[in-house]
Amino acid sequence: MTPDAAPAPVSAVIIAVGSELLTPHKVDTNSLYLTEQLERVGLAVRRKLVTGDDAAEIGDALRQALRPGELIILTGGLGPTDDDRTRETVAEVLGLPLAEDTAIVADIRARFAARGLEMPDLNRRQALVPAGAGVLGNRRGTAPGLWMDHGGAIVVLLPGPPRELRPMFERHVFARLAERTGVSGIYRRVLRIAGRAESAVESVAYPVYSAWQTADPPIATTVLSSLGQIELHLSTRAPRPEDAERRLDAATSELAAVLGRDLFSSNGSALEVVVGDLLRRHGLQVAVAESCTGGLVTSRLTDVPGSSAYVRAGWVAYSNEAKIAALAVDAGLLEAHGAVSEEVAAAMAQGARSRAGADVGLGVTGIAGPGGGTVDKPVGTVWVALEGPGSARRARRLQLPGERERVKFQASQAALDMLRRTLLRLQADPG
Amino acid sequence: MTPDAAPAPVSAVIIAVGSELLTPHKVDTNSLYLTEQLERVGLAVRRKLVTGDDAAEIGDALRQALRPGELIILTGGLGPTDDDRTRETVAEVLGLPLAEDTAIVADIRARFAARGLEMPDLNRRQALVPAGAGVLGNRRGTAPGLWMDHGGAIVVLLPGPPRELRPMFERHVFARLAERTGVSGIYRRVLRIAGRAESAVESVAYPVYSAWQTADPPIATTVLSSLGQIELHLSTRAPRPEDAERRLDAATSELAAVLGRDLFSSNGSALEVVVGDLLRRHGLQVAVAESCTGGLVTSRLTDVPGSSAYVRAGWVAYSNEAKIAALAVDAGLLEAHGAVSEEVAAAMAQGARSRAGADVGLGVTGIAGPGGGTVDKPVGTVWVALEGPGSARRARRLQLPGERERVKFQASQAALDMLRRTLLRLQADPG
């Protein structure tokens, strides 16, 4: 197969295989990722399809999509078990005999061995390769992908789990497609904003981005609201990545000017990553005392590789006793103001900071629900406080909507954002 | 059209029409709602499809789905503008001439008039009805839906906006379908398993569930592997909920017999919910000391409403100093065995238990990566230990695959599962 002589695809069909994707509670999201990637090589998706783990259905879907110039990507159904049918069905529809690939067997065996396990015989099915197919290595799982050129069409099989599918696509599929299409790609950028409502973001951003709609080439902008943050998605077409980067950099600068410090990321980074960078840059360590968030703030901070350098310690103290014993919160404060109060949040932050010997302490206390609310302090009432570095002190009362897990996440977002804004001030004024 | 004489559909295809549903940021969710509704009248969705606002594509999708016994629901593309093509395309594929329905025109005109507006001429398109079609009233928009019986198939057109689609389905479609199918619903159950690989679950479960495939009615089983757990999804048809429950109860019992205590939930509950129920039932409180999981174990436990009753306290102690200061871990142990060791995990569990005055202590220490691994203790090495209730003591070494967040989650799963198994033993042997 020489890529130069091989036909260029002109459109794409994505077939997601998996009976669980035909239930009322599960949606195929791989196709969103794949659509984004395919757009970058100039391929539009003309149809998306979901089918169960059923050979007849998979076969029908593939046959109906097969035509010269079509790229057909099937995701899922490559596992070792009896209900995984994609590999065998595609081979049958394309009339390709299957043979066991001994290198793949060795690979899978090694993956099991690394975990001290014997490869079950079932997994040999994953080493079956249709004659003439290209094998796409899977660094994160046992199911290899497959690439088949067939009568002017391209059929690609990818594993269902996103963490296996994505690196496989990026390592083995993207470059091959780009070589064949040679087309100007679509490039995107994601800006993230904390501490403002969607409508407030829209009102300052719209005058800026609406002007780009008539530029040549235009930059398209979408405003998306997700939990605890607002996102602005910019996209534009360009013949070369450098051209796209230059235009998107300029557009980002324009938006940054009107969004100010509410804009926390212009490369799609999560808030905990941004906060971690700032802590590291200033050589500061943080300690966290959590009540209603139950460890979520600390867990998010430690999701970031290398966070052991700046996360000094964390406490989860639900009960008054724990707040007193572990964090030296004054029993009188709890008595006078209640556990959900500015005073107690500040005392928790202070306790965490001093007990851990950290530069900054964060304290979060509130009512995550569904129980525990009162007239004065309904479910969703949360106090977030910060102590340090130096003499910095901040506190904020929030009234958060939604269910328990949503309250927890939004409260953790507010605590991390308070820390971020405090660290940004240090930067502006190092004195 | 008399419903009794009309053919009963046996399966369903959902076709979502709309070019915006083929972009990287938008997913069709109407199909989830429709799937749930259709299952209630005994119809399984065998295929879901997304197509752009393109007559050729819509036509292909419909032709490929048309066959006797099929219910085909098309959503979207019923608007008044030029890019709305569903109505005309369906009429053409089915060979039905369109005629303007004066009652619909009057209806749309009245909707505009109620808002003090004149009906634009464009909207007359929405009043075009294929010969013989049933009109489905839209209380929340201008686009009526359509119902067509065609060669043993049923073709239904619904508007795209969920707030128009849902009431229309409930008022005009559900009852007609129920009448034809005689409402033999589909019922599901989700079983969750911890501590076994997918292939190991398959090898004991397959002999059990494969026998159900030929039962009358059959029970369909899907095996799904997700992070830290394996799921078995069972589904069956039954005329009444009680019949389904009885069959699924029996099936669950059969699987429970071969899966033993690895089966932690047969109603889809998360592990932290199951653990919470057990703690509450035994009147026990837990305290958690976390290093590599960074608060995730405690955060998961506190995701459950009411968990303040049994989560006594949590510590996140990354550094040796924090382990010594906050949890009274012996410096000599850290020196002799290293922070990632059975001895330190056990000392952390013990420290958390005694400092918090809890019944049970959990300790987790390991290397989440990407840095910090050694030859003896590579990234993914994790020790989990438990102390209490009473004299119970357990510890386990894990070697977990994947990146930082995956290692964290799997380690938290192992810790919660260790607690679960310990609590189950209490139940078996209360002495």
mmCIF file of C-alpha atoms in Angstrom, chain B residues 15-142:
data_model
loop_
_atom_site.group_PDB
_atom_site.id
_atom_site.type_symbol
_atom_site.label_atom_id
_atom_site.label_comp_id
_atom_site.label_asym_id
_atom_site.label_seq_id
_atom_site.Cartn_x
_atom_site.Cartn_y
_atom_site.Cartn_z
ATOM 1 C CA ILE B 15 -32.788 9.152 12.263
ATOM 2 C CA ALA B 16 -31.734 12.549 13.633
ATOM 3 C CA VAL B 17 -31.577 15.167 10.883
ATOM 4 C CA GLY B 18 -29.482 18.307 11.304
ATOM 5 C CA SER B 19 -26.086 19.444 10.051
ATOM 6 C CA GLU B 20 -25.278 20.852 13.512
ATOM 7 C CA LEU B 21 -25.400 17.276 14.828
ATOM 8 C CA LEU B 22 -22.421 16.430 12.619
ATOM 9 C CA THR B 23 -20.105 18.996 14.244
ATOM 10 C CA PRO B 24 -17.596 18.126 16.974
ATOM 11 C CA HIS B 25 -19.543 19.803 19.780
ATOM 12 C CA LYS B 26 -23.118 18.690 19.479
ATOM 13 C CA VAL B 27 -24.639 15.349 20.185
ATOM 14 C CA ASP B 28 -28.146 14.103 19.446
ATOM 15 C CA THR B 29 -29.930 13.555 22.774
ATOM 16 C CA ASN B 30 -33.508 13.192 21.500
ATOM 17 C CA SER B 31 -32.672 9.590 20.684
ATOM 18 C CA LEU B 32 -31.981 8.833 24.359
ATOM 19 C CA TYR B 33 -35.420 10.087 25.325
ATOM 20 C CA LEU B 34 -37.056 8.237 22.433
ATOM 21 C CA THR B 35 -35.193 5.013 23.248
ATOM 22 C CA GLU B 36 -36.497 5.093 26.785
ATOM 23 C CA GLN B 37 -40.059 5.718 25.595
ATOM 24 C CA LEU B 38 -39.896 3.038 22.908
ATOM 25 C CA GLU B 39 -38.614 0.451 25.363
ATOM 26 C CA ARG B 40 -41.696 1.084 27.457
ATOM 27 C CA VAL B 41 -43.829 -0.165 24.560
ATOM 28 C CA GLY B 42 -41.504 -3.088 23.909
ATOM 29 C CA LEU B 43 -39.610 -1.657 20.957
ATOM 30 C CA ALA B 44 -35.833 -1.975 20.847
ATOM 31 C CA VAL B 45 -33.879 0.565 18.849
ATOM 32 C CA ARG B 46 -31.673 -1.403 16.481
ATOM 33 C CA ARG B 47 -29.985 1.553 14.834
ATOM 34 C CA LYS B 48 -29.477 5.259 15.435
ATOM 35 C CA LEU B 49 -28.335 7.538 12.713
ATOM 36 C CA VAL B 50 -27.380 11.170 12.309
ATOM 37 C CA THR B 51 -27.512 12.848 8.930
ATOM 38 C CA GLY B 52 -27.106 16.410 7.695
ATOM 39 C CA ASP B 53 -29.809 18.650 6.204
ATOM 40 C CA ASP B 54 -29.290 17.123 2.788
ATOM 41 C CA ALA B 55 -32.092 15.554 0.758
ATOM 42 C CA ALA B 56 -29.915 12.804 -0.743
ATOM 43 C CA GLU B 57 -28.557 11.787 2.665
ATOM 44 C CA ILE B 58 -31.950 11.838 4.356
ATOM 45 C CA GLY B 59 -33.421 9.837 1.474
ATOM 46 C CA ASP B 60 -30.653 7.206 1.638
ATOM 47 C CA ALA B 61 -31.010 6.836 5.368
ATOM 48 C CA LEU B 62 -34.767 6.338 5.112
ATOM 49 C CA ARG B 63 -34.602 3.897 2.179
ATOM 50 C CA GLN B 64 -31.989 1.801 3.966
ATOM 51 C CA ALA B 65 -34.156 1.557 7.067
ATOM 52 C CA LEU B 66 -37.519 0.892 5.370
ATOM 53 C CA ARG B 67 -38.789 -2.652 5.821
ATOM 54 C CA PRO B 68 -41.970 -4.232 7.115
ATOM 55 C CA GLY B 69 -42.217 -4.157 10.899
ATOM 56 C CA GLU B 70 -39.877 -1.202 11.264
ATOM 57 C CA LEU B 71 -40.776 1.975 13.123
ATOM 58 C CA ILE B 72 -38.669 4.770 11.677
ATOM 59 C CA ILE B 73 -38.618 8.039 13.581
ATOM 60 C CA LEU B 74 -37.038 11.052 11.923
ATOM 61 C CA THR B 75 -36.368 14.052 14.151
ATOM 62 C CA GLY B 76 -35.587 17.569 12.981
ATOM 63 C CA GLY B 77 -35.613 19.319 9.631
ATOM 64 C CA LEU B 78 -39.295 20.325 9.839
ATOM 65 C CA GLY B 79 -38.666 24.070 10.098
ATOM 66 C CA PRO B 80 -39.865 26.652 7.583
ATOM 67 C CA THR B 81 -36.515 27.498 6.019
ATOM 68 C CA ASP B 82 -34.812 26.305 2.914
ATOM 69 C CA ASP B 83 -32.408 23.992 4.760
ATOM 70 C CA ASP B 84 -35.249 22.027 6.326
ATOM 71 C CA ARG B 85 -35.727 19.057 4.020
ATOM 72 C CA THR B 86 -37.177 16.195 6.008
ATOM 73 C CA ARG B 87 -40.864 16.569 5.085
ATOM 74 C CA GLU B 88 -40.336 16.856 1.338
ATOM 75 C CA THR B 89 -37.703 14.140 1.191
ATOM 76 C CA VAL B 90 -39.784 11.612 3.088
ATOM 77 C CA ALA B 91 -42.804 12.314 0.885
ATOM 78 C CA GLU B 92 -40.674 11.780 -2.203
ATOM 79 C CA VAL B 93 -39.111 8.512 -0.969
ATOM 80 C CA LEU B 94 -42.546 7.138 -0.041
ATOM 81 C CA GLY B 95 -44.065 8.403 -3.302
ATOM 82 C CA LEU B 96 -46.715 10.503 -1.583
ATOM 83 C CA PRO B 97 -47.880 13.787 -3.131
ATOM 84 C CA LEU B 98 -47.878 16.814 -0.796
ATOM 85 C CA ALA B 99 -50.882 19.047 -0.318
ATOM 86 C CA GLU B 100 -51.360 22.111 1.836
ATOM 87 C CA ASP B 101 -53.536 21.465 4.866
ATOM 88 C CA THR B 102 -55.630 24.559 5.435
ATOM 89 C CA ALA B 103 -56.273 23.700 9.100
ATOM 90 C CA ILE B 104 -52.518 23.726 9.749
ATOM 91 C CA VAL B 105 -52.095 27.040 7.948
ATOM 92 C CA ALA B 106 -54.830 28.502 10.153
ATOM 93 C CA ASP B 107 -53.111 27.095 13.228
ATOM 94 C CA ILE B 108 -49.731 28.559 12.374
ATOM 95 C CA ARG B 109 -51.301 31.883 11.463
ATOM 96 C CA ALA B 110 -53.028 31.936 14.868
ATOM 97 C CA ARG B 111 -49.721 31.240 16.656
ATOM 98 C CA PHE B 112 -48.147 34.257 14.974
ATOM 99 C CA ALA B 113 -51.209 36.391 15.583
ATOM 100 C CA ALA B 114 -51.088 35.592 19.301
ATOM 101 C CA ARG B 115 -47.703 37.295 19.346
ATOM 102 C CA GLY B 116 -48.993 40.213 17.273
ATOM 103 C CA LEU B 117 -47.195 39.019 14.157
ATOM 104 C CA GLU B 118 -48.137 38.231 10.578
ATOM 105 C CA MET B 119 -47.300 34.680 9.413
ATOM 106 C CA PRO B 120 -44.364 34.822 6.960
ATOM 107 C CA ASP B 121 -45.130 33.062 3.724
ATOM 108 C CA LEU B 122 -42.210 30.693 4.345
ATOM 109 C CA ASN B 123 -44.179 28.976 7.086
ATOM 110 C CA ARG B 124 -46.737 27.641 4.592
ATOM 111 C CA ARG B 125 -44.191 24.881 3.895
ATOM 112 C CA GLN B 126 -44.897 23.536 7.343
ATOM 113 C CA ALA B 127 -48.515 22.945 6.370
ATOM 114 C CA LEU B 128 -47.633 20.535 3.554
ATOM 115 C CA VAL B 129 -48.920 17.048 4.344
ATOM 116 C CA PRO B 130 -48.157 13.839 2.410
ATOM 117 C CA ALA B 131 -51.305 12.113 1.170
ATOM 118 C CA GLY B 132 -52.782 9.844 3.835
ATOM 119 C CA ALA B 133 -50.498 11.001 6.613
ATOM 120 C CA GLY B 134 -51.757 11.609 10.144
ATOM 121 C CA VAL B 135 -51.009 15.089 11.496
ATOM 122 C CA LEU B 136 -49.507 15.304 15.013
ATOM 123 C CA GLY B 137 -50.316 18.638 16.670
ATOM 124 C CA ASN B 138 -47.487 20.785 18.065
ATOM 125 C CA ARG B 139 -48.483 22.887 21.049
ATOM 126 C CA ARG B 140 -45.087 24.499 21.418
ATOM 127 C CA GLY B 141 -44.050 25.350 17.892
ATOM 128 C CA THR B 142 -45.172 25.777 14.317
#
